[in-house]
CSV table of C-alpha atoms and ligand atoms in Angstrom, one decimal:
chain,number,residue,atom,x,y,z
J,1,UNK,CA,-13.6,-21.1,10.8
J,2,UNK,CA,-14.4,-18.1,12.3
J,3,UNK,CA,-10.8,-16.9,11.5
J,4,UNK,CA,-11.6,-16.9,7.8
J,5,UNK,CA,-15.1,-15.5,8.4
J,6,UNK,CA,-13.1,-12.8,10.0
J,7,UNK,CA,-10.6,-12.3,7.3
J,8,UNK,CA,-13.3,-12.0,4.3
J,9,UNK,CA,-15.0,-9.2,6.1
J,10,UNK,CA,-12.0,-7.4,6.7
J,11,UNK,CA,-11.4,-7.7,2.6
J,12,UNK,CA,-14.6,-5.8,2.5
J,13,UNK,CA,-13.6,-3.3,5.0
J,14,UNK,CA,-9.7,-2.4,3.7
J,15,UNK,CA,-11.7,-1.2,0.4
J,16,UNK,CA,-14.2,1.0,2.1
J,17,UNK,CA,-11.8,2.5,4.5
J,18,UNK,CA,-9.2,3.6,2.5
J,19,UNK,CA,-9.1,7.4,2.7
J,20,UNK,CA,-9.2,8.0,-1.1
J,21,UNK,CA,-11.5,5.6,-3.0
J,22,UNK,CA,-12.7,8.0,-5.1
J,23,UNK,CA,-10.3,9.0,-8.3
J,24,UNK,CA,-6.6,9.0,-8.8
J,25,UNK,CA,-6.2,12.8,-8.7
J,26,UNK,CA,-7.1,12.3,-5.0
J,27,UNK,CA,-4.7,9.5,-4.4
J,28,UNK,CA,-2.2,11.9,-6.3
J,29,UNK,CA,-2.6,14.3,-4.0
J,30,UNK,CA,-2.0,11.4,-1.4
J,31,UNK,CA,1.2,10.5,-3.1
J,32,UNK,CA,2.5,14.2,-3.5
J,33,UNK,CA,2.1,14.9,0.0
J,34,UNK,CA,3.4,11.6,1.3
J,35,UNK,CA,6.5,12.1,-1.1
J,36,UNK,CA,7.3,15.5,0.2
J,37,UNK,CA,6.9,14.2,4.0
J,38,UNK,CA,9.8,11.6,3.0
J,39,UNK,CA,11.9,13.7,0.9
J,40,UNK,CA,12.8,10.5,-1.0
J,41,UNK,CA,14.7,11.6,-4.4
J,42,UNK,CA,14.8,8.3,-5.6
J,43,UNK,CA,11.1,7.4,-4.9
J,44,UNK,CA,10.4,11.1,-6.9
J,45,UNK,CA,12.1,10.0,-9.8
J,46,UNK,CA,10.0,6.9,-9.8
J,47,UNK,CA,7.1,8.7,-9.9
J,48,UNK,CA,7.9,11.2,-12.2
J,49,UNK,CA,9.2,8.6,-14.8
J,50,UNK,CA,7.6,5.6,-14.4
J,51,UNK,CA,4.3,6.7,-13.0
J,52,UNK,CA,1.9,3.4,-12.8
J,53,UNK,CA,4.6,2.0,-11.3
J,54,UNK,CA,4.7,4.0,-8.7
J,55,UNK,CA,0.6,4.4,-8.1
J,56,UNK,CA,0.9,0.2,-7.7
J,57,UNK,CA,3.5,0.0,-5.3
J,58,UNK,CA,2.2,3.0,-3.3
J,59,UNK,CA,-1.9,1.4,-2.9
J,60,UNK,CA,0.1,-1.9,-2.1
J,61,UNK,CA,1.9,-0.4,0.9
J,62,UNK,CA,-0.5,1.3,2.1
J,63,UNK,CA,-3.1,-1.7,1.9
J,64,UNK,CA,-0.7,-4.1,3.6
J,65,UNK,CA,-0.5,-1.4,6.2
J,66,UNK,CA,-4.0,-1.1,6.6
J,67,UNK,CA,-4.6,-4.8,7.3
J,68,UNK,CA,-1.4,-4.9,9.5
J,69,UNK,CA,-3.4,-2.5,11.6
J,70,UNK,CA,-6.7,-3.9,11.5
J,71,UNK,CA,-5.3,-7.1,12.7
J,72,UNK,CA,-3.4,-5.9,15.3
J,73,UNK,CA,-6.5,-3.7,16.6
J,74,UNK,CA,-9.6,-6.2,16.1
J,75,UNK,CA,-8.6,-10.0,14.9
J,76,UNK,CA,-5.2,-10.6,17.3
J,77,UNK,CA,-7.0,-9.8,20.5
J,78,UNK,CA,-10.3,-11.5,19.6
J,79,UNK,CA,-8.2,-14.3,18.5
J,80,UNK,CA,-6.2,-14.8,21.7
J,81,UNK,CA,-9.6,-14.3,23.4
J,82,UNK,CA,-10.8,-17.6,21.6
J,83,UNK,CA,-7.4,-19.4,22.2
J,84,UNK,CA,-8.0,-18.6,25.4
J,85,UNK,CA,-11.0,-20.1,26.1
J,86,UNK,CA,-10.3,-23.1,23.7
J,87,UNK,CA,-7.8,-23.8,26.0
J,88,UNK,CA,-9.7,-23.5,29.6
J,89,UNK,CA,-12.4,-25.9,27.8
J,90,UNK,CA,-10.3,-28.3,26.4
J,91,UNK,CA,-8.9,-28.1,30.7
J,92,UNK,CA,-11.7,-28.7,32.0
J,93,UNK,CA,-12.9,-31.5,29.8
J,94,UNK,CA,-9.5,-33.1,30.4
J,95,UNK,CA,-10.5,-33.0,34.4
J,96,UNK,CA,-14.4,-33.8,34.3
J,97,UNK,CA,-13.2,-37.1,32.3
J,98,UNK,CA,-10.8,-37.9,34.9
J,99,UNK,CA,-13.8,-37.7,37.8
J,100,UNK,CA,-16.0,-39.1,35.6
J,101,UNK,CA,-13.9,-42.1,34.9
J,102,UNK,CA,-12.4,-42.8,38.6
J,103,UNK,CA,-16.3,-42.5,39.7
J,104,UNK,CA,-17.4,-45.5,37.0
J,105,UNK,CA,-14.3,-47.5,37.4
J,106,UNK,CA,-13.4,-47.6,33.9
J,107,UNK,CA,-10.3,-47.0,32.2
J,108,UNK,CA,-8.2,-45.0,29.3
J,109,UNK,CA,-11.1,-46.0,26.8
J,110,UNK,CA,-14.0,-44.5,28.6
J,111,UNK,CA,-12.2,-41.6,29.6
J,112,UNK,CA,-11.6,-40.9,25.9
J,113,UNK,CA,-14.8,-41.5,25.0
J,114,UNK,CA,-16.0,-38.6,27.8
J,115,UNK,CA,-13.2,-36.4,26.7
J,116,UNK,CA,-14.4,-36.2,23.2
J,117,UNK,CA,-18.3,-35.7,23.9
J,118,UNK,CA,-17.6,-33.0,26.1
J,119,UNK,CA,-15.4,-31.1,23.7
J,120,UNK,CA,-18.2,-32.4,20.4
J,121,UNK,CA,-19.4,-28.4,20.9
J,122,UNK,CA,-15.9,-27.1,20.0
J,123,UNK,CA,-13.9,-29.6,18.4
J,124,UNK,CA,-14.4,-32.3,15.8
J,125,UNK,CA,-13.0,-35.6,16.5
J,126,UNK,CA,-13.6,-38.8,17.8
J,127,UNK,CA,-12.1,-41.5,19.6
J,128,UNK,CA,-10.7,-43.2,16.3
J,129,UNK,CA,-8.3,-40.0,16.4
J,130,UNK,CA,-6.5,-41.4,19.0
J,131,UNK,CA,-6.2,-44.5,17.9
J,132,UNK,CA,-2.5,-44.3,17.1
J,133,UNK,CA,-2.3,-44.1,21.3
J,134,UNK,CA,-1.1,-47.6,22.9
J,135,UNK,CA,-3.4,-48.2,25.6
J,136,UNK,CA,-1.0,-50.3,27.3
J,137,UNK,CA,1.8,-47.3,27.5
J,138,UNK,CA,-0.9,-45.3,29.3
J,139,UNK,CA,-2.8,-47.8,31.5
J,140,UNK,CA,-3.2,-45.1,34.0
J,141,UNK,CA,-5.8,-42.4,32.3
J,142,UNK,CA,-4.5,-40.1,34.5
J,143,UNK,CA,-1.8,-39.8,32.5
J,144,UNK,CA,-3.5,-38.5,29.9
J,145,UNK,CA,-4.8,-35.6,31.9
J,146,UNK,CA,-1.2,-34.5,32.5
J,147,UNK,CA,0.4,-35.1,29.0
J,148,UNK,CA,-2.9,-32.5,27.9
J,149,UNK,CA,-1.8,-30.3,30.1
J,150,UNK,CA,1.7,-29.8,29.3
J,151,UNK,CA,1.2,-30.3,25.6
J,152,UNK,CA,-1.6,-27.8,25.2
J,153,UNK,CA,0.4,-24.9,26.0
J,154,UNK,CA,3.1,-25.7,23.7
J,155,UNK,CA,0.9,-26.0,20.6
J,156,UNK,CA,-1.3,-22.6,21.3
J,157,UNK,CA,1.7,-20.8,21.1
J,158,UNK,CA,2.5,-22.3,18.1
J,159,UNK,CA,-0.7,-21.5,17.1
J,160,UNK,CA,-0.8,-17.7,18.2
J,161,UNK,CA,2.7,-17.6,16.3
J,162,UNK,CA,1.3,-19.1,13.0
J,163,UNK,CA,-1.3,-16.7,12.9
J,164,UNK,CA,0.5,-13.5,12.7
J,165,UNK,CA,0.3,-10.5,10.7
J,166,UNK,CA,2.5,-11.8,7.8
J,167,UNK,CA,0.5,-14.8,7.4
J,168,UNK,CA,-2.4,-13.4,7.9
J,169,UNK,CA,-2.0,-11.0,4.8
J,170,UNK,CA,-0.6,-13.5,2.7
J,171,UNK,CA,-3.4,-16.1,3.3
J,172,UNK,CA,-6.0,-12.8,2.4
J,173,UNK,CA,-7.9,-14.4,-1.0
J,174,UNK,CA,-5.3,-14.0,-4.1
J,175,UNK,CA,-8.3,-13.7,-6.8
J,176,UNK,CA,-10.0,-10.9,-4.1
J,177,UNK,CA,-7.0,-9.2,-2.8
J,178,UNK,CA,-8.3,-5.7,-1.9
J,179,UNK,CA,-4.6,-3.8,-3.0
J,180,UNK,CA,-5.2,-5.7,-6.6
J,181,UNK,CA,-8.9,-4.5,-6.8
J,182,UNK,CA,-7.8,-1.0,-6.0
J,183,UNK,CA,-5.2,-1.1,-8.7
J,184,UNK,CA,-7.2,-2.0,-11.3
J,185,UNK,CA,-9.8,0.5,-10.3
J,186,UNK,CA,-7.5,3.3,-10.0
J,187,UNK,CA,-5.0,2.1,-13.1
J,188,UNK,CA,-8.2,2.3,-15.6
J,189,UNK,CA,-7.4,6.1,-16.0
J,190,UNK,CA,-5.3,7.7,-18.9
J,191,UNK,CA,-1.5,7.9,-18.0
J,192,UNK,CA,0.0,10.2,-21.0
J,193,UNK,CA,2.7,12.5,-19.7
J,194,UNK,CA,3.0,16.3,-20.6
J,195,UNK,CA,5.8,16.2,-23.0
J,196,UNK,CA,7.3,18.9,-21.1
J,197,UNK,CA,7.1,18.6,-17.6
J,198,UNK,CA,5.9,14.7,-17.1
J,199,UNK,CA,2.8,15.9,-15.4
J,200,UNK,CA,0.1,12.7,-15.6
J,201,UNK,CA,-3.2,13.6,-17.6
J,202,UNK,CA,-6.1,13.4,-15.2
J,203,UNK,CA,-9.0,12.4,-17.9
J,204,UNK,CA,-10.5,9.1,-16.1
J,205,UNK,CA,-11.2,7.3,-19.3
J,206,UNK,CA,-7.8,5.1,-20.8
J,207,UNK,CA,-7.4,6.3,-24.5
J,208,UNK,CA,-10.2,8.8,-24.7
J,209,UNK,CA,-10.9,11.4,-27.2
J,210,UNK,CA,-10.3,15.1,-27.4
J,211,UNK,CA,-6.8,16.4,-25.7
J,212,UNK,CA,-4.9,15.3,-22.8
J,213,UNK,CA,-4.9,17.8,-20.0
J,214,UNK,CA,-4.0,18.5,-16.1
J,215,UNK,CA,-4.8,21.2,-13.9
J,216,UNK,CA,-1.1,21.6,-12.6
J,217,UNK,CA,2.0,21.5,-14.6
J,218,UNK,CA,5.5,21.0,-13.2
J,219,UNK,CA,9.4,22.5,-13.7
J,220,UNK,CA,10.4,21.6,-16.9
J,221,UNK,CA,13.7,20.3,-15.7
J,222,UNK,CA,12.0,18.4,-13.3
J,223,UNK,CA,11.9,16.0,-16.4
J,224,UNK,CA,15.5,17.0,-17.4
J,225,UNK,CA,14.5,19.8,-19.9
J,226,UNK,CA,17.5,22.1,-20.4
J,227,UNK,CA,18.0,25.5,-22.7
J,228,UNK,CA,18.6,24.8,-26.0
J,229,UNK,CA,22.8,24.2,-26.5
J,230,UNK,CA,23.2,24.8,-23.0
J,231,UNK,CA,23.3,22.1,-20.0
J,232,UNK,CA,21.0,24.4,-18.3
J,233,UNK,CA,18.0,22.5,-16.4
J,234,UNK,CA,14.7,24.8,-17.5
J,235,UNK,CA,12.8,26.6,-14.3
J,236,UNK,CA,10.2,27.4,-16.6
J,237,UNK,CA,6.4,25.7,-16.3
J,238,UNK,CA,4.1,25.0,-19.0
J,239,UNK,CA,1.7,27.5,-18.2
J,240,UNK,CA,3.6,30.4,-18.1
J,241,UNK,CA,6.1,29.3,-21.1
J,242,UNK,CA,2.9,28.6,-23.3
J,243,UNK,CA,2.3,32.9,-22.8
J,244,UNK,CA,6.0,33.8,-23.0
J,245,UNK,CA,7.8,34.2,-26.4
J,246,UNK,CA,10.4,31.4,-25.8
J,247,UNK,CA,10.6,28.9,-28.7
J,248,UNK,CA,11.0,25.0,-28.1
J,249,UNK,CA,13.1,22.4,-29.9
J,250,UNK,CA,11.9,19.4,-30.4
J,251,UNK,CA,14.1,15.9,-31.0
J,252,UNK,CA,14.3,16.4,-34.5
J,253,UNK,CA,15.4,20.2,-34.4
J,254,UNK,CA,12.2,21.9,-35.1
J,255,UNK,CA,12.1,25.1,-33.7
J,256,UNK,CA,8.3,26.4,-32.4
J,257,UNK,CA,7.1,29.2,-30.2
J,258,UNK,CA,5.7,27.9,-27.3
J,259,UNK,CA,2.8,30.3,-27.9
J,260,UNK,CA,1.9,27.2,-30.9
J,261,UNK,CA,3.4,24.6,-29.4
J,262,UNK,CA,0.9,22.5,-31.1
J,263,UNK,CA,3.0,22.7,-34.4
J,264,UNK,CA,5.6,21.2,-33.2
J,265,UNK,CA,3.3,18.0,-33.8
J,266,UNK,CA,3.1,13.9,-32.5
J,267,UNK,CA,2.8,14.6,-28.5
J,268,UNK,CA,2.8,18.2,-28.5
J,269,UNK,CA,-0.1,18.8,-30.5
J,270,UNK,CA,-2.6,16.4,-28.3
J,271,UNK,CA,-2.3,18.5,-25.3
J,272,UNK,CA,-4.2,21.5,-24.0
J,273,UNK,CA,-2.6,23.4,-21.8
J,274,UNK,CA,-3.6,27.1,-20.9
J,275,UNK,CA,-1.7,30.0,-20.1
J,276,UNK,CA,-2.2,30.4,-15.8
J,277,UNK,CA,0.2,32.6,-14.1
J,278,UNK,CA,-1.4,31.0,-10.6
J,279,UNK,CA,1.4,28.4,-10.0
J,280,UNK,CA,1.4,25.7,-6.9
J,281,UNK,CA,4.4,26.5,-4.6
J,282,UNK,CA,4.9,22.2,-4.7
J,283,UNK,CA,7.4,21.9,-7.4
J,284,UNK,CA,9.7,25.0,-6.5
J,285,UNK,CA,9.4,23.4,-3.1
J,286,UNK,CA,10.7,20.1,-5.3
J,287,UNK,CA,13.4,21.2,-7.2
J,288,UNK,CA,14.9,23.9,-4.7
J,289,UNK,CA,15.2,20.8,-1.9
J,290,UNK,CA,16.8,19.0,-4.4
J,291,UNK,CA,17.8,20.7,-7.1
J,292,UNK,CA,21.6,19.3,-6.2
J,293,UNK,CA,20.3,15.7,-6.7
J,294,UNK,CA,18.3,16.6,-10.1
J,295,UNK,CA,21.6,18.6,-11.3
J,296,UNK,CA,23.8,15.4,-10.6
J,297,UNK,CA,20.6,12.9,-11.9
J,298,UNK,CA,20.8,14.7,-15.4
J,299,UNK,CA,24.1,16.0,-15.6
J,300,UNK,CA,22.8,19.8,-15.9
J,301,UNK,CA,22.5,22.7,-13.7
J,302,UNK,CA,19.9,25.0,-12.9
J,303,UNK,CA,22.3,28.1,-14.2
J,304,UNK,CA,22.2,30.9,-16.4
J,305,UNK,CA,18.5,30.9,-17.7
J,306,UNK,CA,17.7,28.8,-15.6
J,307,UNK,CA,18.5,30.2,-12.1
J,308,UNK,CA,16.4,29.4,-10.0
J,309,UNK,CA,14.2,32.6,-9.0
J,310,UNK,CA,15.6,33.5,-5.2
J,311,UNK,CA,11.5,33.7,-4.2
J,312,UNK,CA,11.5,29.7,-4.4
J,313,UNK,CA,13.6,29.6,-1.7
J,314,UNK,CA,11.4,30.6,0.7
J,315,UNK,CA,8.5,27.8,0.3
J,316,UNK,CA,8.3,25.8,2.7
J,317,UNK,CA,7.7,22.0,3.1
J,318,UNK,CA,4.6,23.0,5.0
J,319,UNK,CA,3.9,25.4,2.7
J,320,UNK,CA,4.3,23.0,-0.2
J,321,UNK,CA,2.1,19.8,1.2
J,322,UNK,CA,-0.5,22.2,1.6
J,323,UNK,CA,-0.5,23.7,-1.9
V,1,LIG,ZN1,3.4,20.2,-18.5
V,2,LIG,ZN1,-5.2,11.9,-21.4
């Protein structure tokens, strides 16, 4: 009982202790940093493209980690503890009966009858529990002492192997599982992407008014932009290009300054973003680490206009977590 009593309040716990229960944008930073310390491309591309994804498996890890720990910390010693003295009691009781019994003369019946009033406190059962026991195979009750003995041993270890950390998370509550609670409190949040560099919009409200909009915008090739009639990835970010006096293309050949890149209509025109020359060194870090695997993921190269300024070059990953 007191294992389930153990594993409700550690539901309780995994949601207050998790560093970031406060919005997205601060699991985002989270996920940026813990992205950059694995230098995954593959797990980058997930989240750039298929962000919600990528939130849900990342609170999932990190909550199955969380109880992993916790277990190993608090419940596996306290729960060895208790089979530990489970054991010794179960001992002891096994040995009082015998005296008992060999001091009143009596035989396998009254021992069992001892046996199970001195364990009533931490046990339930009752003589009828035994009654699949022939009486006659075990006329001695000392017997029974002995086959306790070597048979308790053998089913606490199953016992301590049952009850390991695998089971233990899967037999956590399914309707109250603390990773499903967190992603349905962090996934009510709007996920529209920047047209141009995928960046998620941070507004906490799913389909709310007024324009989508994010503090930091990304490298447009980062999302496989490229120069008009050219296979070259775009360097540019949103918030410069929206001062500069480039012009964007849309899918169906219309041809805007960047300046109004509202005109150009559907997506574009729900979006504010603001000219900021301030940029975060985190995605030059990005797409200078792996600018060869972006280059072979789209099929374009960071050439020609798109050269990849040689200042980049010099952020580090250090440099880039902390930004
Ligand atoms: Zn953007
Ligand atoms: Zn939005």
């Amino acid at each position: 009982m007191w294992f389930y009593c153990f594993m409700a309040q550690l539901q309780k716990h995994t949601l207050v202790h998790l560093p970031y229960n406060a919005n997205r944008s601060n699991l985002e930073k989270h996920i940026l940093k813990r992205l950059a310390e694995e230098e995954n491309f593959d797990k980058y591309m997930n989240y750039i493209h298929n962000p919600k994804d990528h939130f849900k498996s990342f609170i999932r890890d990190e909550v199955h980690q969380d109880i992993r720990d916790k277990f190993s910390i608090s419940v596996q010693p306290k729960m060895n503890q208790n089979i530990k003295v489970l054991q010794k009691k179960i001992l002891t009781a096994a040995h009082e009966s015998t005296e008992d019994v060999q001091v009143k003369c009596g035989d396998v019946n009254l021992w069992l009858k001892f046996f199970t009033q001195k364990l009533s406190d931490v046990l339930i059962f009752s003589v009828k529990d035994f009654s699949g026991l022939k009486h006659d195979d075990v006329d001695d009750f000392k017997l029974l002492e002995d086959v306790i003995r070597t048979e308790l041993s053998s089913i606490m270890t199953t016992i301590r192997r049952e009850c390991n950390t695998d089971t233990f998370d899967k037999k956590l509550d399914l309707n109250n599982r603390p990773d499903e609670i967190l992603i349905d409190h962090f996934c009510q949040c709007c996920w529209v992407q920047c047209p141009f560099c995928k960046a998620i919009c941070t507004n906490t409200i799913n389909y709310h008014d007024g324009d989508h909009s994010v503090p930091f915008h990304r490298v447009h090739g980062i999302n496989g932009w490229s120069y008009s009639g050219t296979t070259n990835l775009s360097a540019s970010i949103c918030t410069t290009e929206v001062a500069s006096n480039q012009y964007l293309c849309t899918s169906d050949g219309a041809r805007v300054s960047y300046r109004e890149y509202r005109r150009a209509g559907g997506v574009y025109a729900k979006w504010s973003i603001t000219p900021d020359l301030s940029e975060l060194p985190y995605w030059k870090w990005f797409v200078c680490r792996f600018q060869k695997d972006l280059e072979i993921y789209y099929k374009k190269t960071f050439k020609g206009k798109g050269k990849i300024p040689d200042e980049w070059r010099q952020y580090t990953k250090q440099e880039a977590i902390e930004s």
